[in-house]
Short mmCIF file of C-alpha atoms and ligand atoms in Angstrom, two decimals:
data_model
loop_
_atom_site.label_atom_id
_atom_site.label_comp_id
_atom_site.label_asym_id
_atom_site.label_seq_id
_atom_site.Cartn_x
_atom_site.Cartn_y
_atom_site.Cartn_z
CA MET I 13 63.19 -26.61 -61.53
CA LEU I 14 63.80 -29.94 -63.22
CA ASP I 15 64.74 -32.72 -60.77
CA LEU I 16 66.97 -35.23 -62.56
CA ASN I 17 67.11 -37.48 -59.48
CA LYS I 18 63.86 -39.13 -60.48
CA TYR I 19 65.73 -40.67 -63.43
CA ARG I 20 68.52 -42.20 -61.30
CA ASN I 21 67.19 -45.72 -61.83
CA GLU I 22 67.61 -45.23 -65.59
CA PRO I 23 71.39 -44.64 -65.63
CA GLU I 24 71.92 -44.20 -69.37
CA PHE I 25 68.95 -41.85 -69.71
CA HIS I 26 70.04 -39.96 -66.60
CA ALA I 27 73.53 -39.49 -68.06
CA ALA I 28 72.09 -38.13 -71.31
CA LEU I 29 69.90 -35.65 -69.41
CA GLU I 30 72.79 -34.59 -67.22
CA GLU I 31 75.03 -34.06 -70.23
CA MET I 32 72.39 -31.88 -71.88
CA PHE I 33 71.22 -29.78 -68.94
CA SER I 34 74.62 -29.27 -67.28
CA SER I 35 75.97 -27.83 -70.53
CA LEU I 36 73.19 -25.31 -71.17
CA ASP I 37 74.25 -21.71 -70.71
CA PRO I 38 72.66 -19.96 -67.67
CA SER I 39 70.92 -17.57 -70.09
CA VAL I 40 69.18 -20.63 -71.58
CA ILE I 41 68.50 -22.94 -68.65
CA ASN I 42 67.38 -20.07 -66.39
CA ASN I 43 65.26 -18.40 -69.03
CA PRO I 44 61.68 -18.53 -67.62
CA LYS I 45 60.17 -19.08 -71.07
CA TYR I 46 61.98 -22.42 -71.29
CA ALA I 47 60.89 -23.67 -67.83
CA PRO I 48 57.87 -25.66 -69.11
CA ILE I 49 59.97 -27.02 -71.99
CA LEU I 50 62.52 -28.61 -69.64
CA GLU I 51 59.85 -30.84 -68.08
CA LYS I 52 58.15 -31.67 -71.36
CA ILE I 53 61.28 -32.48 -73.33
CA THR I 54 62.40 -35.13 -70.84
CA GLU I 55 59.25 -37.25 -71.27
CA PRO I 56 58.69 -39.28 -74.45
CA ASP I 57 55.44 -38.61 -76.33
CA LYS I 58 54.72 -42.34 -76.46
CA VAL I 59 56.40 -45.59 -75.37
CA ILE I 60 55.26 -48.78 -77.11
CA THR I 61 56.27 -52.14 -75.61
CA PHE I 62 55.34 -55.61 -76.77
CA ASP I 63 56.31 -59.27 -76.52
CA VAL I 64 57.87 -60.96 -79.54
CA GLU I 65 57.19 -64.70 -79.55
CA TRP I 66 59.13 -66.57 -82.22
CA ARG I 67 60.37 -70.11 -82.94
CA ASP I 68 64.05 -71.09 -83.06
CA ASP I 69 65.43 -73.66 -85.54
CA ASN I 70 64.58 -76.48 -83.12
CA GLY I 71 60.93 -75.43 -83.02
CA ASN I 72 61.22 -74.09 -79.46
CA LYS I 73 59.26 -70.99 -78.50
CA GLN I 74 61.41 -67.96 -77.59
CA VAL I 75 60.17 -64.66 -76.19
CA ASN I 76 61.87 -61.27 -76.39
CA LYS I 77 60.78 -57.74 -75.53
CA GLY I 78 60.14 -55.21 -78.29
CA TYR I 79 60.09 -51.42 -77.88
CA ARG I 80 59.57 -48.16 -79.72
CA VAL I 81 60.10 -44.86 -77.92
CA GLN I 82 58.54 -41.97 -79.88
CA PHE I 83 60.22 -39.12 -78.06
CA ASN I 84 59.44 -35.83 -79.75
CA ASN I 85 58.10 -34.91 -83.21
CA VAL I 86 58.23 -31.12 -83.08
CA ASN I 87 60.91 -31.16 -85.81
CA GLY I 88 59.20 -33.72 -88.07
CA VAL I 89 58.24 -37.40 -88.20
CA TYR I 90 59.69 -39.61 -85.46
CA LYS I 91 63.04 -40.90 -86.71
CA GLY I 92 65.66 -43.12 -85.11
CA GLY I 93 67.15 -46.59 -85.33
CA LEU I 94 66.19 -50.03 -84.05
CA ARG I 95 68.76 -51.80 -81.88
CA PHE I 96 68.81 -55.59 -81.39
CA HIS I 97 71.13 -56.42 -78.49
CA PRO I 98 70.71 -58.30 -75.18
CA SER I 99 71.45 -55.09 -73.24
CA VAL I 100 68.46 -53.22 -74.72
CA ASN I 101 66.07 -51.79 -72.12
CA LEU I 102 63.93 -48.67 -71.73
CA SER I 103 66.68 -46.61 -70.11
CA ILE I 104 68.98 -47.17 -73.10
CA LEU I 105 66.24 -46.48 -75.63
CA LYS I 106 65.12 -43.30 -73.82
CA PHE I 107 68.74 -42.11 -73.76
CA LEU I 108 69.11 -42.79 -77.48
CA GLY I 109 65.70 -41.32 -78.37
CA PHE I 110 66.43 -38.16 -76.38
CA GLU I 111 69.80 -37.70 -78.12
CA GLN I 112 68.12 -38.28 -81.46
CA ILE I 113 65.85 -35.22 -81.05
CA PHE I 114 68.85 -32.88 -81.04
CA LYS I 115 70.94 -34.85 -83.52
CA ASN I 116 68.15 -34.75 -86.07
CA TYR I 117 67.67 -31.02 -85.54
CA LEU I 118 71.40 -30.47 -86.21
CA THR I 119 71.07 -32.08 -89.66
CA THR I 120 68.53 -29.31 -90.59
CA LEU I 121 66.27 -32.02 -92.07
CA PRO I 122 62.65 -32.33 -90.84
CA MET I 123 62.93 -35.27 -88.44
CA GLY I 124 61.87 -35.76 -84.82
CA GLY I 125 63.49 -38.10 -82.28
CA ALA I 126 62.73 -41.78 -81.63
CA LYS I 127 64.49 -45.09 -80.93
CA GLY I 128 63.44 -48.71 -80.62
CA GLY I 129 64.59 -52.28 -80.65
CA SER I 130 64.67 -55.50 -78.75
CA ASP I 131 66.78 -57.53 -76.31
CA PHE I 132 67.01 -60.15 -79.09
CA ASP I 133 70.63 -61.02 -79.95
CA PRO I 134 71.13 -61.70 -83.69
CA LYS I 135 74.68 -62.92 -82.97
CA GLY I 136 74.92 -66.70 -83.43
CA LYS I 137 71.39 -66.98 -84.87
CA SER I 138 70.74 -68.52 -88.28
CA ASP I 139 69.41 -66.31 -91.08
CA ALA I 140 66.08 -68.17 -90.82
CA GLU I 141 65.82 -67.41 -87.09
CA VAL I 142 66.61 -63.72 -87.63
CA ILE I 143 63.98 -63.50 -90.36
CA ARG I 144 61.34 -65.22 -88.19
CA PHE I 145 62.11 -62.89 -85.31
CA CYS I 146 61.96 -59.78 -87.55
CA ASP I 147 58.61 -60.90 -88.95
CA VAL I 148 56.93 -61.11 -85.53
CA PHE I 149 58.65 -57.92 -84.36
CA MET I 150 57.21 -56.05 -87.34
CA GLU I 151 53.78 -57.65 -86.99
CA LYS I 152 53.63 -55.90 -83.61
CA LEU I 153 55.28 -52.62 -84.65
CA TYR I 154 53.75 -51.84 -88.06
CA PRO I 155 50.59 -50.04 -86.83
CA TYR I 156 52.76 -47.40 -85.16
CA ILE I 157 55.08 -46.52 -88.07
CA GLY I 158 54.82 -45.08 -91.60
CA VAL I 159 56.30 -42.37 -93.77
CA ASP I 160 54.20 -39.57 -92.22
CA LEU I 161 54.45 -40.82 -88.65
CA ASP I 162 57.60 -42.70 -87.65
CA VAL I 163 60.45 -44.02 -89.81
CA PRO I 164 62.86 -46.43 -88.05
CA ALA I 165 66.29 -47.44 -89.40
CA GLY I 166 69.13 -49.75 -88.30
CA ASP I 167 71.45 -49.49 -85.32
CA ILE I 168 73.54 -52.02 -83.38
CA GLY I 169 72.57 -55.53 -84.49
CA VAL I 170 70.25 -54.26 -87.23
CA GLY I 171 72.09 -54.26 -90.55
CA ALA I 172 71.17 -54.98 -94.16
CA ARG I 173 69.83 -58.50 -93.43
CA GLU I 174 67.54 -57.31 -90.65
CA ILE I 175 66.29 -54.20 -92.49
CA ARG I 176 65.42 -56.30 -95.55
CA ALA I 177 63.42 -58.74 -93.41
CA LEU I 178 61.72 -55.95 -91.44
CA TYR I 179 60.73 -54.02 -94.57
CA LEU I 180 59.33 -57.08 -96.35
CA SER I 181 57.25 -57.85 -93.26
CA TYR I 182 56.10 -54.20 -93.04
CA LYS I 183 54.85 -54.42 -96.63
CA LYS I 184 53.12 -57.74 -95.92
CA TYR I 185 51.28 -56.59 -92.79
CA SER I 186 50.46 -53.00 -93.78
CA GLY I 187 49.82 -53.59 -97.47
CA LYS I 188 51.88 -50.41 -98.11
CA SER I 189 55.18 -49.72 -99.86
CA ASP I 190 55.84 -46.28 -98.38
CA CYS I 191 59.18 -45.21 -96.92
CA SER I 192 58.47 -46.60 -93.48
CA LEU I 193 62.09 -47.72 -92.94
CA THR I 194 65.42 -46.29 -94.08
CA GLY I 195 68.72 -48.03 -94.63
CA LYS I 196 66.84 -50.31 -97.04
CA PRO I 197 68.81 -52.39 -99.54
CA LEU I 198 69.01 -50.71 -102.97
CA ASP I 199 66.57 -53.14 -104.62
CA LEU I 200 63.93 -52.16 -102.02
CA GLY I 201 64.35 -48.41 -102.55
CA GLY I 202 67.36 -47.67 -100.35
CA SER I 203 69.74 -44.79 -100.93
CA LEU I 204 73.26 -45.07 -102.25
CA CYS I 205 75.78 -44.05 -99.58
CA ARG I 206 73.47 -44.92 -96.63
CA THR I 207 75.71 -47.85 -95.62
CA GLU I 208 78.75 -45.58 -95.60
CA ALA I 209 77.01 -42.49 -94.22
CA THR I 210 77.77 -42.56 -90.47
CA GLY I 211 81.40 -43.65 -90.86
CA TYR I 212 82.06 -41.21 -93.70
CA GLY I 213 80.16 -38.48 -91.86
CA VAL I 214 82.22 -38.69 -88.67
CA THR I 215 85.38 -38.56 -90.78
CA TYR I 216 84.20 -35.47 -92.67
CA PHE I 217 83.37 -33.85 -89.34
CA ALA I 218 86.85 -34.69 -88.01
CA LEU I 219 88.51 -33.23 -91.08
CA GLN I 220 86.68 -29.93 -90.68
CA ALA I 221 87.50 -29.80 -86.96
CA LEU I 222 91.19 -30.65 -87.47
CA LYS I 223 91.45 -27.91 -90.07
CA THR I 224 89.71 -25.32 -87.90
CA TYR I 225 91.42 -26.01 -84.57
CA LYS I 226 94.84 -27.33 -85.57
CA LYS I 227 95.28 -26.39 -89.25
CA THR I 228 95.96 -30.03 -90.08
CA ASP I 229 94.22 -33.02 -91.68
CA LEU I 230 94.30 -36.83 -91.54
CA GLN I 231 97.36 -37.29 -93.75
CA GLY I 232 99.89 -39.53 -91.97
CA LYS I 233 97.94 -39.59 -88.70
CA ARG I 234 97.87 -42.76 -86.55
CA VAL I 235 94.22 -43.52 -85.94
CA ILE I 236 92.36 -45.94 -83.70
CA ILE I 237 88.71 -46.86 -84.23
CA SER I 238 86.80 -48.93 -81.69
CA GLY I 239 84.23 -51.45 -82.92
CA SER I 240 84.18 -53.14 -86.32
CA GLY I 241 80.52 -52.80 -87.24
CA ASN I 242 78.85 -50.53 -89.75
CA VAL I 243 80.08 -47.19 -88.39
CA ALA I 244 83.64 -48.35 -87.63
CA LEU I 245 84.18 -50.09 -90.99
CA TYR I 246 83.23 -47.09 -93.11
CA CYS I 247 85.17 -44.75 -90.86
CA LEU I 248 88.17 -47.03 -91.55
CA LYS I 249 87.53 -46.77 -95.29
CA LYS I 250 87.28 -42.95 -95.39
CA VAL I 251 90.15 -42.31 -92.97
CA THR I 252 92.39 -44.56 -95.09
CA GLU I 253 91.31 -42.80 -98.31
CA LEU I 254 92.20 -39.47 -96.72
CA GLY I 255 95.73 -40.60 -95.87
CA GLY I 256 95.34 -41.70 -92.23
CA LYS I 257 96.67 -45.04 -90.98
CA VAL I 258 94.19 -47.04 -88.86
CA ILE I 259 96.37 -49.08 -86.51
CA ALA I 260 93.78 -50.61 -84.15
CA MET I 261 90.13 -51.70 -84.14
CA SER I 262 88.03 -53.93 -81.89
CA ASP I 263 84.89 -55.92 -81.19
CA SER I 264 83.39 -56.90 -77.84
CA SER I 265 85.95 -59.75 -77.51
CA ASN I 266 89.29 -58.30 -78.70
CA THR I 267 91.32 -55.46 -80.12
CA ILE I 268 93.64 -55.96 -83.07
CA TYR I 269 96.79 -53.84 -83.20
CA VAL I 270 98.25 -53.60 -86.70
CA PRO I 271 101.13 -51.09 -86.86
CA ASP I 272 101.24 -51.26 -90.69
CA GLY I 273 97.57 -50.28 -90.93
CA ILE I 274 94.33 -52.29 -91.22
CA ASP I 275 93.17 -53.19 -94.71
CA PHE I 276 89.54 -52.19 -95.28
CA GLU I 277 88.52 -54.85 -97.77
CA THR I 278 90.02 -57.68 -95.69
CA LEU I 279 88.21 -56.56 -92.54
CA ARG I 280 84.97 -55.77 -94.37
CA ALA I 281 84.81 -59.26 -95.89
CA LEU I 282 85.62 -60.83 -92.49
CA LYS I 283 82.89 -58.89 -90.66
CA GLU I 284 80.16 -58.26 -93.25
CA ASP I 285 80.38 -61.36 -95.47
CA ARG I 286 81.58 -64.02 -93.03
CA ARG I 287 80.38 -62.53 -89.69
CA GLU I 288 83.62 -63.62 -87.97
CA ARG I 289 85.32 -62.25 -84.85
CA ILE I 290 87.94 -59.55 -85.34
CA ARG I 291 90.78 -61.74 -83.99
CA GLU I 292 90.48 -63.85 -87.17
CA TYR I 293 92.21 -60.97 -88.98
CA LYS I 294 95.45 -62.38 -87.51
CA ASP I 295 95.03 -65.57 -89.56
CA ILE I 296 94.82 -63.57 -92.79
CA LYS I 297 97.42 -60.80 -92.36
CA GLU I 298 100.89 -60.62 -90.83
CA ASN I 299 102.19 -58.46 -88.01
CA VAL I 300 98.89 -58.41 -86.08
CA ARG I 301 98.67 -58.42 -82.28
CA VAL I 302 95.47 -59.54 -80.57
CA LEU I 303 94.71 -57.74 -77.28
CA PRO I 304 91.80 -57.47 -74.85
CA THR I 305 89.08 -55.08 -76.12
CA LYS I 306 89.72 -52.32 -73.56
CA ASP I 307 93.44 -52.16 -74.39
CA ILE I 308 92.61 -50.23 -77.54
CA TRP I 309 92.80 -46.93 -75.62
CA LYS I 310 96.34 -47.76 -74.41
CA ILE I 311 97.72 -47.70 -77.95
CA PRO I 312 99.43 -44.38 -78.74
CA CYS I 313 97.58 -42.55 -81.51
CA ASP I 314 96.99 -39.08 -82.93
CA ILE I 315 93.23 -39.45 -83.36
CA ALA I 316 90.58 -41.73 -81.87
CA PHE I 317 87.14 -42.56 -83.20
CA PRO I 318 85.05 -44.44 -80.59
CA CYS I 319 82.53 -46.19 -82.86
CA ALA I 320 81.29 -49.18 -80.83
CA THR I 321 78.87 -48.51 -77.98
CA GLN I 322 77.88 -46.27 -75.05
CA PHE I 323 80.36 -45.60 -72.22
CA GLU I 324 83.16 -47.70 -73.76
CA LEU I 325 85.76 -44.99 -73.04
CA ASP I 326 86.08 -43.96 -69.38
CA ASP I 327 88.07 -41.41 -67.39
CA GLY I 328 91.16 -43.66 -67.15
CA ASP I 329 91.09 -44.29 -70.90
CA ALA I 330 90.87 -40.52 -71.46
CA ASP I 331 93.94 -39.99 -69.24
CA ARG I 332 95.91 -42.51 -71.29
CA LEU I 333 94.89 -41.02 -74.64
CA ILE I 334 95.81 -37.52 -73.43
CA ALA I 335 99.16 -38.71 -72.02
CA ASN I 336 99.92 -40.40 -75.35
CA GLY I 337 99.41 -37.14 -77.25
CA CYS I 338 96.02 -37.77 -78.90
CA ILE I 339 94.79 -34.50 -80.47
CA GLY I 340 91.21 -35.42 -81.40
CA VAL I 341 88.41 -37.74 -80.24
CA PHE I 342 85.44 -37.93 -82.58
CA GLU I 343 82.42 -39.96 -81.48
CA GLY I 344 80.96 -42.25 -84.14
CA ALA I 345 78.93 -44.16 -81.54
CA ASN I 346 76.27 -42.65 -79.28
CA MET I 347 77.84 -41.37 -76.06
CA PRO I 348 80.84 -43.75 -76.10
CA CYS I 349 82.76 -41.44 -73.75
CA THR I 350 81.68 -41.15 -70.13
CA LEU I 351 80.85 -37.63 -68.96
CA GLY I 352 84.11 -37.62 -66.97
CA ALA I 353 86.17 -38.59 -70.01
CA ALA I 354 84.53 -35.89 -72.13
CA LYS I 355 85.29 -33.25 -69.48
CA LYS I 356 88.95 -34.26 -69.44
CA PHE I 357 89.27 -33.92 -73.21
CA ILE I 358 87.67 -30.48 -73.18
CA LYS I 359 89.82 -29.31 -70.26
CA GLU I 360 93.03 -30.47 -72.01
CA LYS I 361 91.96 -28.92 -75.34
CA VAL I 362 91.80 -32.26 -77.13
CA ILE I 363 89.23 -31.70 -79.89
CA TYR I 364 86.21 -33.65 -78.70
CA SER I 365 82.97 -34.03 -80.64
CA PRO I 366 79.80 -35.44 -79.07
CA GLY I 367 78.12 -38.19 -81.08
CA LYS I 368 74.91 -36.26 -81.49
CA ALA I 369 76.87 -33.93 -83.79
CA SER I 370 79.59 -36.06 -85.36
CA ASN I 371 77.57 -39.24 -86.00
CA ALA I 372 74.57 -37.46 -87.52
CA GLY I 373 75.62 -38.52 -91.04
CA GLY I 374 73.61 -41.75 -90.88
CA VAL I 375 70.32 -40.13 -90.03
CA ALA I 376 71.04 -37.30 -92.46
CA VAL I 377 71.29 -39.76 -95.36
CA SER I 378 68.20 -41.52 -94.02
CA GLY I 379 66.46 -38.16 -94.38
CA LEU I 380 67.74 -38.00 -97.96
CA GLU I 381 66.44 -41.55 -98.54
CA ILE I 382 62.94 -40.41 -97.49
CA GLU I 383 63.20 -37.46 -99.88
CA GLN I 384 64.29 -39.69 -102.78
CA ASN I 385 61.48 -42.20 -102.07
CA LYS I 386 58.86 -39.45 -101.91
CA LYS I 387 60.03 -37.98 -105.24
CA GLY I 388 60.48 -41.41 -106.84
CA GLU I 389 64.13 -40.60 -107.55
CA ARG I 390 67.47 -42.42 -107.14
CA TRP I 391 70.39 -40.06 -106.64
CA SER I 392 73.95 -41.01 -107.58
CA PHE I 393 76.43 -42.00 -104.87
CA ASP I 394 78.40 -38.80 -105.51
CA LYS I 395 75.34 -36.60 -105.16
CA VAL I 396 74.40 -38.12 -101.79
CA ASP I 397 78.02 -38.09 -100.60
CA LYS I 398 78.35 -34.41 -101.52
CA LYS I 399 75.17 -33.55 -99.62
CA LEU I 400 76.45 -35.57 -96.64
CA LYS I 401 79.73 -33.62 -96.68
CA GLY I 402 77.79 -30.36 -96.77
CA ILE I 403 75.56 -31.38 -93.86
CA MET I 404 78.51 -32.48 -91.68
CA SER I 405 80.42 -29.31 -92.43
CA ASN I 406 77.37 -27.22 -91.60
CA ILE I 407 76.88 -29.06 -88.29
CA PHE I 408 80.49 -28.38 -87.34
CA LYS I 409 80.28 -24.69 -88.28
CA ASN I 410 77.04 -24.13 -86.34
CA ILE I 411 78.16 -25.80 -83.13
CA TYR I 412 81.69 -24.37 -83.26
CA LYS I 413 80.29 -20.86 -83.67
CA THR I 414 77.94 -21.40 -80.72
CA ALA I 415 80.79 -22.73 -78.55
CA LYS I 416 82.92 -19.70 -79.50
CA ASP I 417 80.07 -17.26 -78.88
CA LEU I 418 79.65 -18.80 -75.41
CA GLY I 419 83.34 -18.13 -74.75
CA ASP I 420 84.36 -21.80 -74.71
CA PRO I 421 85.61 -22.66 -78.23
CA TYR I 422 86.91 -26.16 -77.36
CA ASN I 423 83.58 -27.14 -75.81
CA LEU I 424 81.62 -28.64 -78.71
CA VAL I 425 79.29 -30.29 -76.18
CA LYS I 426 78.17 -26.83 -75.11
CA GLY I 427 78.06 -25.75 -78.73
CA ALA I 428 75.89 -28.67 -79.87
CA ASN I 429 73.59 -28.72 -76.86
CA ASN I 430 72.87 -25.01 -76.69
CA TYR I 431 72.40 -24.69 -80.44
CA ALA I 432 70.06 -27.69 -80.71
CA PHE I 433 68.19 -27.13 -77.45
CA ILE I 434 67.27 -23.54 -78.36
CA GLY I 435 66.16 -24.65 -81.83
CA ILE I 436 63.91 -27.41 -80.48
CA ALA I 437 62.60 -25.35 -77.56
CA GLU I 438 61.59 -22.50 -79.85
CA LYS I 439 59.71 -24.93 -82.07
CA MET I 440 57.94 -26.39 -79.03
CA LEU I 441 56.92 -22.89 -77.91
CA GLU I 442 55.62 -22.12 -81.41
CA ARG I 443 53.51 -25.27 -81.39
CA LYS I 444 51.75 -24.49 -78.08
P1 NDP F 11 77.07 -52.68 -85.32
O1 NDP F 11 76.18 -53.64 -84.65
O2 NDP F 11 77.21 -52.73 -86.80
O3 NDP F 11 78.52 -52.75 -84.69
C1 NDP F 11 78.80 -52.58 -83.35
C2 NDP F 11 80.25 -52.93 -83.14
O4 NDP F 11 80.68 -52.57 -81.83
C3 NDP F 11 80.53 -54.42 -83.28
O5 NDP F 11 81.79 -54.59 -83.88
C4 NDP F 11 80.54 -54.88 -81.82
O6 NDP F 11 81.26 -56.07 -81.59
C5 NDP F 11 81.27 -53.72 -81.20
N1 NDP F 11 81.13 -53.64 -79.77
C6 NDP F 11 80.03 -53.78 -79.00
N2 NDP F 11 80.34 -53.57 -77.70
C7 NDP F 11 81.65 -53.28 -77.67
C8 NDP F 11 82.56 -52.95 -76.64
N3 NDP F 11 82.17 -52.86 -75.37
N4 NDP F 11 83.85 -52.67 -76.99
C9 NDP F 11 84.26 -52.75 -78.26
N5 NDP F 11 83.44 -53.08 -79.28
C10 NDP F 11 82.17 -53.34 -78.99
O7 NDP F 11 76.57 -51.22 -84.87
P2 NDP F 11 76.80 -49.83 -85.58
O8 NDP F 11 78.17 -49.77 -86.14
O9 NDP F 11 75.63 -49.55 -86.44
O10 NDP F 11 76.67 -48.83 -84.34
C11 NDP F 11 77.78 -48.53 -83.50
C12 NDP F 11 77.45 -47.30 -82.67
O11 NDP F 11 77.15 -46.19 -83.54
C13 NDP F 11 76.25 -47.42 -81.75
O12 NDP F 11 76.45 -46.61 -80.62
C14 NDP F 11 75.13 -46.80 -82.59
O13 NDP F 11 74.07 -46.34 -81.80
C15 NDP F 11 75.88 -45.65 -83.23
N6 NDP F 11 75.28 -45.12 -84.44
C16 NDP F 11 75.05 -45.92 -85.54
C17 NDP F 11 74.54 -45.37 -86.69
C18 NDP F 11 74.38 -46.17 -87.94
O14 NDP F 11 74.07 -45.56 -88.98
N7 NDP F 11 74.61 -47.47 -87.93
C19 NDP F 11 74.12 -43.95 -86.75
C20 NDP F 11 74.50 -43.19 -85.57
C21 NDP F 11 75.01 -43.78 -84.47
P3 NDP F 11 80.51 -57.49 -81.38
O15 NDP F 11 80.27 -57.97 -82.76
O16 NDP F 11 81.49 -58.26 -80.59
O17 NDP F 11 79.24 -57.19 -80.63
#
């Protein structure tokens, strides 16, 4: 029997394992044929760690840690983002890499699970410093990646600027121009709709779930979205297009509460072009209140999209959202709700979708980027967007059906985990 206690000193990874194994149906977790799989699936295939020595603008030497966790490739090449954030450590990357195995399976595209990154903080660094850091990071990483082996992408702290720098360095060191990274800018072979994919994808998922469970949609709904990075911004855009009103968003310093609704283009320019803090929105628009970050969950809303970071929404926040009449919580981030918060939503029949299902749009379009690069094609925005919609709808249908078949229709955690675990486990048994 698998002993999860040995992972207690890796709290994020431990939580991800607990979420997976505690939700597996007894007919799955107690099935003797899966016993060897349980042990094997909790250990990454390979963990690569390295030092990244780079020079800041004053010529001083700085050193950060670099990582790549290649977790499992039974479903295809290793695939998962790179995160640059001071909090990055092996526990976080193992948690994210483990989640990625099942998320990628749910997309139905041939991709295994991986994750990587560094404790480097791009915030407050000059463009030249970021580019120097990315160059050394890639000098160390390039031997381990490539289109037939491992294809990283962006994540927290790794946006268009970082991916451009990383890809140019990959080409320089490897001498290759293959699709070794996704989320590339268009002029370097990126896909249309990749920037929008995760935010649009979580919104498409929400729409399907709202229709199925509550026979409603986003029209006229009051929505809150935590974060104001890539996922949150494009969730804002799609929710607004579909008739919802986004009344609050955040960053790690503040929440803005805007009862009239947040304007996408104003916030996009503030965050993407000028890299400002979200509170600056108050200087541009009227009727804006600036609150502490965590107060976002106190604002009454119909629907919440946690799109910032892991464990940002705890049991107390869940109680407040439920008391305020929230009908749906759709994770755009990876595991933003604590296990306790998720349990409360499921118990109270608030529609709750785990990130591994509802935020799979980003990696799905990354998969489509690989396909386009391999075929030498560039698909239109509409074509990619339509495929994304189809993939998100398919993910919802598969996990909802599994949850219903297991007699627990509001438990999409059970639905996603049982569906994806069986799929991956069967592939692992086939490979033996
Ligand atoms: P970004 O770096 O673009 O944005 C992260 C945002 O979250 C920033 O606005 C950041 O603010 C904010 N933030 C960080 N910590 C907190 C906090 N404690 N409370 C409120 N806001 C906070 O990252 P992404 O948008 O790419 O990623 C967000 C989440 O989505 C992550 O969990 C990521 O793993 C997940 N994800 C991303 C995908 C993608 O395609 N990008 C795909 C699937 C999942 P600040 O600027 O102050 O740090």
